[in-house]
Amino acid sequence: MVNVTYNLDGVSQEPVDLAVSENTVLKLLVSFASINVDEVYSMPRIVRPGETLTSTRRQQNAGGKGANASVAAARAGAPVHVVGKIGSDGLWVRDIIEHAGANVSLVEVLDDTATGRAIIQVDANGENAIFLFPGANHRLTETDAHRAFAQFVRGDWLLLTNETTAVAEAITQAHEIGIQVLWNPAPMHDDFLLTNRVVGLVDVLVVNESELLRLAQQISGCDSSEDYEVLARQVMRELGCRVVVATLGSSGCIGLVRRPTSNAHSIPIVGSSTDISILSGSGDEDNDDVDDIRVISMSCSPIRIDQVIDTTAAGDTWVGYFVAELARAQGESPESIGARAALTPAMVGRAMTIATYASGISVTRMGAVPSIPMREEVEAFTRTKKHE
């Protein structure tokens, strides 16, 4: 057992339990998703400019950041509805997403466009390099978002990345009708803040370390030597998100939660060997909002380096499990149904724990969608602290 201590009034002190309660009313999750055919090439190393190398293995898998995260959320137990577009060459990818438990009735098949493609190099250490052909992913429109959101209610969740068109329009519409938004803005461009003003409408922002640095540089021109917590605080203050999470690869992850607090409580996290701490501030007492932000710091999943095979879907698996767990936690509170419910440090910390273990399992397998674990596997991993 790892004790997590932080200042917060009225937080439940029950241990983390991955089982879904019979009284939980699951919030719906709509995924505005990129859907790709992944061509994965095993390489001795990532190809350098002007170099030709021979691949030792080729695989073709279902993928796309949106599709991967959708499958992860569905396997985590969330009711996921996927909005996307494919060509006739991607019907088998749609079938795999559906088989994972997601609703694909809002996935449109186009006759005049090919399905998106990702060409992925994976080196001997499991690291990857990717380039994309967007295909049908760049045919999503504001009308597609409007049609999809008609089926959802205030308090449900929108999950999206940066691999499709109409992202800003989808975020704006979701915000207007009270759907909570989790945005993983990857791939990110250098002029992100100039071209994505809607980021201020996002409830939960999830970025990796390089994306966090890019955002902070655009906000304040900060140096790359800055501490990740300092960078995340700058991003949260500038953008006004309720939660900002940065995944840091082998260094774990940090999450910032905007929440007024007072009395201290201790929350036990059961079945986790991952170190986690939730702190009340960074010691910067000159900031007016320092007491409104809680910082959650967590180490990476207990996977040995020799178990790492492919990191392609690690981030997407993390995002899908994370949003599924946030939705589940809110659904356990009857007053949150049909509402923009609270996101407490306890909720976010538990979701980060589950997402970290799920992501850890995914890197021990080849491929994107094929690597994403079932919830039962994550439950077993958190109990045994290892995955064979």
Tab-separated table of C-alpha atoms in Angstrom:
chain	number	residue	atom	x	y	z
A	1	MET	CA	0.000	0.000	0.000
A	2	VAL	CA	1.223	3.495	-0.883
A	3	ASN	CA	-0.244	6.389	1.086
A	4	VAL	CA	-1.071	9.499	-0.899
A	5	THR	CA	-1.337	12.654	1.178
A	6	TYR	CA	-2.728	16.000	0.099
A	7	ASN	CA	-5.008	18.766	1.276
A	8	LEU	CA	-8.645	18.333	0.280
A	9	ASP	CA	-12.019	18.598	1.978
A	10	GLY	CA	-14.617	15.887	1.574
A	11	VAL	CA	-12.593	13.330	-0.386
A	12	SER	CA	-13.436	9.640	-0.016
A	13	GLN	CA	-10.684	7.663	1.713
A	14	GLU	CA	-11.659	4.320	0.182
A	15	PRO	CA	-8.911	2.218	-1.476
A	16	VAL	CA	-8.638	2.191	-5.247
A	17	ASP	CA	-10.863	-0.561	-6.669
A	18	LEU	CA	-10.810	-1.309	-10.389
A	19	ALA	CA	-14.119	-3.193	-10.321
A	20	VAL	CA	-17.115	-1.255	-11.645
A	21	SER	CA	-19.811	-0.814	-9.002
A	22	GLU	CA	-23.357	-1.932	-9.784
A	23	ASN	CA	-24.476	1.583	-8.838
A	24	THR	CA	-22.177	3.280	-11.338
A	25	VAL	CA	-23.960	5.097	-14.154
A	26	LEU	CA	-21.387	5.232	-16.931
A	27	LYS	CA	-21.050	8.517	-18.750
A	28	LEU	CA	-20.884	8.167	-22.534
A	29	LEU	CA	-17.641	8.890	-24.342
A	30	VAL	CA	-17.606	10.169	-27.922
A	31	SER	CA	-14.251	9.846	-29.681
A	32	PHE	CA	-13.614	12.209	-32.592
A	33	ALA	CA	-11.090	9.770	-33.932
A	34	SER	CA	-8.341	9.335	-36.458
A	35	ILE	CA	-8.457	5.814	-37.920
A	36	ASN	CA	-5.382	4.453	-39.681
A	37	VAL	CA	-3.861	1.399	-41.234
A	38	ASP	CA	-0.502	1.038	-39.470
A	39	GLU	CA	2.426	-0.383	-41.429
A	40	VAL	CA	5.006	-1.345	-38.810
A	41	TYR	CA	8.618	-2.071	-39.762
A	42	SER	CA	11.097	-3.584	-37.298
A	43	MET	CA	14.455	-1.884	-37.789
A	44	PRO	CA	17.918	-2.254	-36.254
A	45	ARG	CA	17.700	1.505	-35.661
A	46	ILE	CA	15.662	4.481	-36.879
A	47	VAL	CA	16.697	5.392	-40.440
A	48	ARG	CA	18.837	8.530	-40.738
A	49	PRO	CA	18.511	11.083	-43.590
A	50	GLY	CA	20.001	9.701	-46.786
A	51	GLU	CA	20.328	6.181	-45.341
A	52	THR	CA	18.779	2.924	-46.546
A	53	LEU	CA	18.277	0.051	-44.091
A	54	THR	CA	16.623	-3.339	-44.432
A	55	SER	CA	13.674	-4.119	-42.190
A	56	THR	CA	13.655	-7.451	-40.378
A	57	ARG	CA	9.870	-7.661	-40.068
A	58	ARG	CA	6.695	-6.020	-41.393
A	59	GLN	CA	3.252	-5.970	-39.816
A	60	GLN	CA	-0.022	-4.336	-40.800
A	61	ASN	CA	-2.250	-3.372	-37.876
A	62	ALA	CA	-5.253	-1.257	-37.009
A	63	GLY	CA	-4.173	2.102	-35.616
A	64	GLY	CA	-4.559	5.859	-35.495
A	65	LYS	CA	-4.239	7.817	-32.251
A	66	GLY	CA	-7.985	8.267	-31.996
A	67	ALA	CA	-8.742	4.635	-32.792
A	68	ASN	CA	-6.101	3.416	-30.331
A	69	ALA	CA	-7.436	5.574	-27.508
A	70	SER	CA	-11.013	4.542	-28.357
A	71	VAL	CA	-10.112	0.859	-28.136
A	72	ALA	CA	-8.290	1.475	-24.854
A	73	ALA	CA	-11.300	3.268	-23.370
A	74	ALA	CA	-13.642	0.513	-24.560
A	75	ARG	CA	-11.408	-2.220	-23.124
A	76	ALA	CA	-11.330	-0.218	-19.893
A	77	GLY	CA	-15.119	-0.573	-19.756
A	78	ALA	CA	-16.332	2.795	-21.047
A	79	PRO	CA	-19.279	3.059	-23.473
A	80	VAL	CA	-17.409	4.533	-26.450
A	81	HIS	CA	-18.945	5.921	-29.657
A	82	VAL	CA	-16.396	6.524	-32.428
A	83	VAL	CA	-16.831	9.346	-34.947
A	84	GLY	CA	-14.516	8.945	-37.920
A	85	LYS	CA	-14.080	8.420	-41.653
A	86	ILE	CA	-12.343	5.650	-43.592
A	87	GLY	CA	-12.024	4.426	-47.148
A	88	SER	CA	-13.236	1.029	-48.290
A	89	ASP	CA	-9.698	-0.229	-47.625
A	90	GLY	CA	-10.226	0.338	-43.907
A	91	LEU	CA	-13.344	-1.738	-43.291
A	92	TRP	CA	-11.296	-4.351	-41.448
A	93	VAL	CA	-9.952	-1.646	-39.124
A	94	ARG	CA	-13.499	-0.528	-38.309
A	95	ASP	CA	-14.395	-4.157	-37.558
A	96	ILE	CA	-11.496	-4.477	-35.123
A	97	ILE	CA	-12.560	-1.289	-33.305
A	98	GLU	CA	-16.105	-2.634	-33.063
A	99	HIS	CA	-14.881	-6.020	-31.851
A	100	ALA	CA	-13.039	-4.202	-29.038
A	101	GLY	CA	-16.403	-2.980	-27.755
A	102	ALA	CA	-16.750	0.486	-29.298
A	103	ASN	CA	-19.834	1.652	-31.193
A	104	VAL	CA	-18.843	2.410	-34.816
A	105	SER	CA	-22.221	3.484	-36.195
A	106	LEU	CA	-20.816	7.021	-36.638
A	107	VAL	CA	-17.830	5.840	-38.716
A	108	GLU	CA	-18.493	6.799	-42.342
A	109	VAL	CA	-17.047	4.901	-45.310
A	110	LEU	CA	-15.993	7.135	-48.232
A	111	ASP	CA	-15.762	5.896	-51.809
A	112	ASP	CA	-13.314	8.510	-53.071
A	113	THR	CA	-10.677	8.575	-50.302
A	114	ALA	CA	-8.275	6.054	-48.815
A	115	THR	CA	-8.064	5.300	-45.122
A	116	GLY	CA	-5.310	7.138	-43.239
A	117	ARG	CA	-1.928	5.413	-43.078
A	118	ALA	CA	0.923	5.461	-40.598
A	119	ILE	CA	4.399	4.245	-41.548
A	120	ILE	CA	6.097	3.243	-38.302
A	121	GLN	CA	9.716	2.310	-37.698
A	122	VAL	CA	10.409	0.432	-34.454
A	123	ASP	CA	14.034	-0.004	-33.367
A	124	ALA	CA	15.653	-2.722	-31.262
A	125	ASN	CA	14.846	-0.798	-28.053
A	126	GLY	CA	11.153	-0.416	-28.861
A	127	GLU	CA	11.418	3.286	-29.738
A	128	ASN	CA	9.603	4.480	-32.850
A	129	ALA	CA	9.487	7.094	-35.608
A	130	ILE	CA	6.244	7.715	-37.509
A	131	PHE	CA	5.006	9.622	-40.522
A	132	LEU	CA	1.355	9.924	-41.479
A	133	PHE	CA	-0.809	10.035	-44.573
A	134	PRO	CA	-4.082	11.559	-43.241
A	135	GLY	CA	-6.437	10.213	-45.912
A	136	ALA	CA	-10.065	10.156	-44.795
A	137	ASN	CA	-9.141	11.540	-41.363
A	138	HIS	CA	-8.954	14.976	-42.987
A	139	ARG	CA	-12.525	14.732	-44.257
A	140	LEU	CA	-14.154	15.152	-40.841
A	141	THR	CA	-16.276	18.313	-40.637
A	142	GLU	CA	-18.195	20.534	-38.248
A	143	THR	CA	-21.373	18.825	-39.489
A	144	ASP	CA	-20.025	15.439	-38.406
A	145	ALA	CA	-19.477	16.797	-34.903
A	146	HIS	CA	-22.957	18.338	-34.770
A	147	ARG	CA	-24.571	15.089	-35.903
A	148	ALA	CA	-22.667	13.077	-33.322
A	149	PHE	CA	-23.269	15.370	-30.356
A	150	ALA	CA	-27.032	15.213	-30.892
A	151	GLN	CA	-26.844	11.736	-29.305
A	152	PHE	CA	-25.059	12.874	-26.151
A	153	VAL	CA	-25.922	14.945	-23.090
A	154	ARG	CA	-24.332	17.413	-20.733
A	155	GLY	CA	-21.680	15.731	-18.617
A	156	ASP	CA	-20.644	13.132	-21.203
A	157	TRP	CA	-17.068	13.160	-22.531
A	158	LEU	CA	-15.421	14.093	-25.830
A	159	LEU	CA	-12.009	12.561	-26.562
A	160	LEU	CA	-9.911	13.883	-29.435
A	161	THR	CA	-6.372	14.189	-30.734
A	162	ASN	CA	-4.826	16.400	-33.416
A	163	GLU	CA	-4.853	13.919	-36.317
A	164	THR	CA	-8.193	14.952	-37.838
A	165	THR	CA	-9.771	18.055	-39.286
A	166	ALA	CA	-12.561	19.998	-37.496
A	167	VAL	CA	-10.934	19.611	-34.077
A	168	ALA	CA	-11.603	23.232	-33.064
A	169	GLU	CA	-15.206	23.015	-34.240
A	170	ALA	CA	-15.768	19.799	-32.268
A	171	ILE	CA	-14.318	21.307	-29.083
A	172	THR	CA	-16.415	24.458	-29.449
A	173	GLN	CA	-19.654	22.532	-29.969
A	174	ALA	CA	-18.948	20.164	-27.096
A	175	HIS	CA	-18.246	23.032	-24.734
A	176	GLU	CA	-21.440	24.843	-25.731
A	177	ILE	CA	-23.636	21.876	-24.806
A	178	GLY	CA	-21.726	20.942	-21.653
A	179	ILE	CA	-19.831	17.881	-22.867
A	180	GLN	CA	-16.520	17.554	-21.020
A	181	VAL	CA	-13.466	17.663	-23.282
A	182	LEU	CA	-10.210	15.712	-23.006
A	183	TRP	CA	-7.740	16.757	-25.684
A	184	ASN	CA	-4.462	15.045	-26.489
A	185	PRO	CA	-3.157	17.598	-29.041
A	186	ALA	CA	-0.736	15.340	-30.884
A	187	PRO	CA	0.833	15.865	-33.304
A	188	MET	CA	1.479	19.418	-32.102
A	189	HIS	CA	2.704	22.269	-34.277
A	190	ASP	CA	5.020	25.088	-33.226
A	191	ASP	CA	2.247	27.691	-33.644
A	192	PHE	CA	-0.210	25.619	-31.602
A	193	LEU	CA	-1.525	28.453	-29.408
A	194	LEU	CA	-1.947	30.803	-32.364
A	195	THR	CA	-3.974	28.333	-34.408
A	196	ASN	CA	-5.863	26.595	-31.573
A	197	ARG	CA	-7.526	29.332	-29.523
A	198	VAL	CA	-10.191	26.837	-28.404
A	199	VAL	CA	-7.692	25.209	-26.057
A	200	GLY	CA	-9.173	27.408	-23.311
A	201	LEU	CA	-12.426	25.428	-23.647
A	202	VAL	CA	-10.704	22.127	-22.824
A	203	ASP	CA	-11.355	20.505	-19.444
A	204	VAL	CA	-8.457	18.028	-19.443
A	205	LEU	CA	-5.270	18.530	-21.467
A	206	VAL	CA	-2.910	15.544	-21.841
A	207	VAL	CA	0.524	16.116	-23.395
A	208	ASN	CA	3.872	14.349	-23.462
A	209	GLU	CA	7.127	15.969	-22.339
A	210	SER	CA	8.053	17.466	-25.711
A	211	GLU	CA	4.542	18.854	-26.199
A	212	LEU	CA	4.593	20.349	-22.689
A	213	LEU	CA	7.866	22.086	-23.489
A	214	ARG	CA	6.523	23.430	-26.786
A	215	LEU	CA	3.452	24.852	-25.054
A	216	ALA	CA	5.480	26.460	-22.300
A	217	GLN	CA	7.876	27.966	-24.847
A	218	GLN	CA	4.968	29.471	-26.776
A	219	ILE	CA	3.520	30.899	-23.564
A	220	SER	CA	6.618	32.348	-21.922
A	221	GLY	CA	9.664	31.450	-23.992
A	222	CYS	CA	10.928	29.372	-21.075
A	223	ASP	CA	14.171	27.432	-21.172
A	224	SER	CA	14.109	23.652	-21.595
A	225	SER	CA	15.914	23.280	-18.262
A	226	GLU	CA	12.745	24.249	-16.383
A	227	ASP	CA	11.197	21.655	-14.073
A	228	TYR	CA	8.195	19.813	-15.578
A	229	GLU	CA	5.948	20.901	-12.721
A	230	VAL	CA	6.873	24.541	-13.317
A	231	LEU	CA	6.120	24.158	-17.030
A	232	ALA	CA	2.783	22.460	-16.343
A	233	ARG	CA	1.782	25.227	-13.923
A	234	GLN	CA	2.535	27.845	-16.572
A	235	VAL	CA	0.383	25.977	-19.079
A	236	MET	CA	-2.486	25.555	-16.622
A	237	ARG	CA	-2.499	29.227	-15.617
A	238	GLU	CA	-2.394	30.405	-19.230
A	239	LEU	CA	-4.991	28.018	-20.646
A	240	GLY	CA	-7.348	27.644	-17.684
A	241	CYS	CA	-7.854	23.882	-17.985
A	242	ARG	CA	-9.291	21.992	-15.010
A	243	VAL	CA	-6.622	19.289	-15.311
A	244	VAL	CA	-3.241	19.232	-17.074
A	245	VAL	CA	-1.348	15.935	-17.323
A	246	ALA	CA	2.125	15.404	-18.769
A	247	THR	CA	3.281	11.867	-19.550
A	248	LEU	CA	7.053	11.687	-19.201
A	249	GLY	CA	7.984	8.283	-20.612
A	250	SER	CA	10.259	6.339	-18.279
A	251	SER	CA	10.092	9.228	-15.783
A	252	GLY	CA	6.391	8.573	-15.127
A	253	CYS	CA	3.813	11.354	-15.279
A	254	ILE	CA	2.579	14.412	-13.439
A	255	GLY	CA	-0.943	15.774	-13.160
A	256	LEU	CA	-2.127	19.183	-12.033
A	257	VAL	CA	-5.682	19.541	-10.729
A	258	ARG	CA	-7.322	22.907	-10.145
A	259	ARG	CA	-9.287	22.541	-6.915
A	260	PRO	CA	-9.818	24.707	-3.773
A	261	THR	CA	-8.632	22.776	-0.717
A	262	SER	CA	-8.272	22.995	3.036
A	263	ASN	CA	-7.988	20.049	5.432
A	264	ALA	CA	-5.470	17.243	4.894
A	265	HIS	CA	-6.486	13.648	4.219
A	266	SER	CA	-4.573	10.483	3.416
A	267	ILE	CA	-5.769	8.327	0.525
A	268	PRO	CA	-4.463	4.735	0.295
A	269	ILE	CA	-3.730	3.346	-3.169
A	270	VAL	CA	-4.051	-0.442	-2.997
A	271	GLY	CA	-2.339	-2.958	-5.257
A	272	SER	CA	0.152	-0.504	-6.721
A	273	SER	CA	3.921	-0.599	-6.588
A	274	THR	CA	4.034	2.602	-8.603
A	275	ASP	CA	5.151	5.524	-6.429
A	276	ILE	CA	2.577	8.299	-6.314
A	277	SER	CA	2.405	11.533	-4.374
A	278	ILE	CA	-0.098	14.371	-4.386
A	279	LEU	CA	1.279	17.658	-3.144
A	280	SER	CA	-0.304	20.977	-2.293
A	281	GLY	CA	2.063	23.365	-4.001
A	282	SER	CA	5.523	24.170	-5.285
A	283	GLY	CA	6.434	26.668	-2.604
A	284	ASP	CA	5.807	29.647	-4.867
A	285	GLU	CA	3.762	31.647	-2.402
A	286	ASP	CA	3.755	34.709	-4.648
A	287	ASN	CA	1.181	33.080	-6.937
A	288	ASP	CA	-2.417	33.910	-6.046
A	289	ASP	CA	-3.696	30.541	-7.278
A	290	VAL	CA	-1.040	28.287	-5.713
A	291	ASP	CA	-3.541	26.839	-3.199
A	292	ASP	CA	-5.980	25.992	-5.999
A	293	ILE	CA	-3.606	23.584	-7.760
A	294	ARG	CA	-2.733	20.091	-6.566
A	295	VAL	CA	0.225	18.305	-8.163
A	296	ILE	CA	0.175	14.540	-8.617
A	297	SER	CA	3.510	12.878	-9.341
A	298	MET	CA	3.750	9.224	-10.343
A	299	SER	CA	6.547	6.897	-11.403
A	300	CYS	CA	6.263	4.740	-14.514
A	301	SER	CA	4.769	1.272	-14.635
A	302	PRO	CA	7.030	-1.481	-13.162
A	303	ILE	CA	8.093	-2.931	-16.515
A	304	ARG	CA	11.676	-4.072	-16.954
A	305	ILE	CA	13.610	-2.537	-19.825
A	306	ASP	CA	14.123	-5.956	-21.403
A	307	GLN	CA	10.333	-6.387	-21.584
A	308	VAL	CA	9.853	-3.312	-23.805
A	309	ILE	CA	9.056	-4.333	-27.387
A	310	ASP	CA	7.078	-1.478	-28.961
A	311	THR	CA	6.079	1.903	-27.484
A	312	THR	CA	3.821	2.939	-30.405
A	313	ALA	CA	0.508	2.747	-28.535
A	314	ALA	CA	1.778	3.570	-25.035
A	315	GLY	CA	0.515	7.148	-25.001
A	316	ASP	CA	-2.824	6.351	-26.648
A	317	THR	CA	-3.436	3.462	-24.250
A	318	TRP	CA	-2.699	5.800	-21.359
A	319	VAL	CA	-5.140	8.427	-22.646
A	320	GLY	CA	-7.956	5.942	-23.313
A	321	TYR	CA	-7.745	4.291	-19.899
A	322	PHE	CA	-7.372	7.670	-18.204
A	323	VAL	CA	-10.523	9.212	-19.653
A	324	ALA	CA	-12.481	5.990	-19.112
A	325	GLU	CA	-11.554	6.012	-15.442
A	326	LEU	CA	-12.418	9.706	-15.039
A	327	ALA	CA	-15.848	9.029	-16.552
A	328	ARG	CA	-16.308	6.007	-14.300
A	329	ALA	CA	-15.333	7.943	-11.176
A	330	GLN	CA	-17.808	10.700	-11.980
A	331	GLY	CA	-20.498	8.115	-12.724
A	332	GLU	CA	-20.212	6.775	-9.182
A	333	SER	CA	-21.673	10.073	-7.929
A	334	PRO	CA	-25.434	10.265	-8.688
A	335	GLU	CA	-25.337	14.066	-8.628
A	336	SER	CA	-22.828	14.065	-11.496
A	337	ILE	CA	-25.174	12.485	-14.036
A	338	GLY	CA	-26.143	15.037	-16.649
A	339	ALA	CA	-23.750	17.552	-15.147
A	340	ARG	CA	-20.220	18.883	-15.534
A	341	ALA	CA	-19.079	17.091	-12.390
A	342	ALA	CA	-16.022	17.764	-10.287
A	343	LEU	CA	-12.622	16.327	-11.109
A	344	THR	CA	-10.880	15.852	-7.766
A	345	PRO	CA	-7.247	14.941	-7.074
A	346	ALA	CA	-8.461	11.562	-5.820
A	347	MET	CA	-10.222	10.878	-9.146
A	348	VAL	CA	-7.285	12.041	-11.218
A	349	GLY	CA	-4.726	10.150	-9.131
A	350	ARG	CA	-6.637	6.898	-9.414
A	351	ALA	CA	-7.118	7.360	-13.163
A	352	MET	CA	-3.404	8.059	-13.592
A	353	THR	CA	-2.539	4.873	-11.700
A	354	ILE	CA	-4.758	2.667	-13.853
A	355	ALA	CA	-3.649	4.358	-17.082
A	356	THR	CA	0.012	3.916	-16.140
A	357	TYR	CA	-0.360	0.182	-15.581
A	358	ALA	CA	-2.353	-0.269	-18.801
A	359	SER	CA	0.260	1.640	-20.778
A	360	GLY	CA	2.989	-0.469	-19.187
A	361	ILE	CA	1.402	-3.661	-20.433
A	362	SER	CA	1.044	-2.245	-23.963
A	363	VAL	CA	4.784	-1.678	-24.440
A	364	THR	CA	5.475	-5.387	-23.906
A	365	ARG	CA	3.620	-6.203	-27.154
A	366	MET	CA	4.031	-5.423	-30.833
A	367	GLY	CA	1.612	-3.170	-32.696
A	368	ALA	CA	-0.905	-0.487	-31.736
A	369	VAL	CA	-4.425	-1.866	-31.234
A	370	PRO	CA	-3.121	-5.433	-30.727
A	371	SER	CA	-1.009	-4.250	-27.767
A	372	ILE	CA	-3.821	-2.620	-25.783
A	373	PRO	CA	-4.767	-4.730	-22.735
A	374	MET	CA	-8.186	-5.748	-21.482
A	375	ARG	CA	-9.310	-4.336	-18.142
A	376	GLU	CA	-8.998	-7.764	-16.537
A	377	GLU	CA	-5.302	-7.815	-17.463
A	378	VAL	CA	-4.777	-4.406	-15.894
A	379	GLU	CA	-6.565	-5.523	-12.747
A	380	ALA	CA	-4.336	-8.588	-12.517
A	381	PHE	CA	-1.208	-6.518	-13.146
A	382	THR	CA	-2.028	-4.040	-10.394
A	383	ARG	CA	-2.488	-6.959	-7.995
A	384	THR	CA	0.632	-8.911	-8.885
A	385	LYS	CA	2.859	-5.925	-9.797
A	386	LYS	CA	4.244	-7.790	-12.767
A	387	HIS	CA	3.053	-8.999	-16.159
A	388	GLU	CA	4.521	-12.057	-17.801
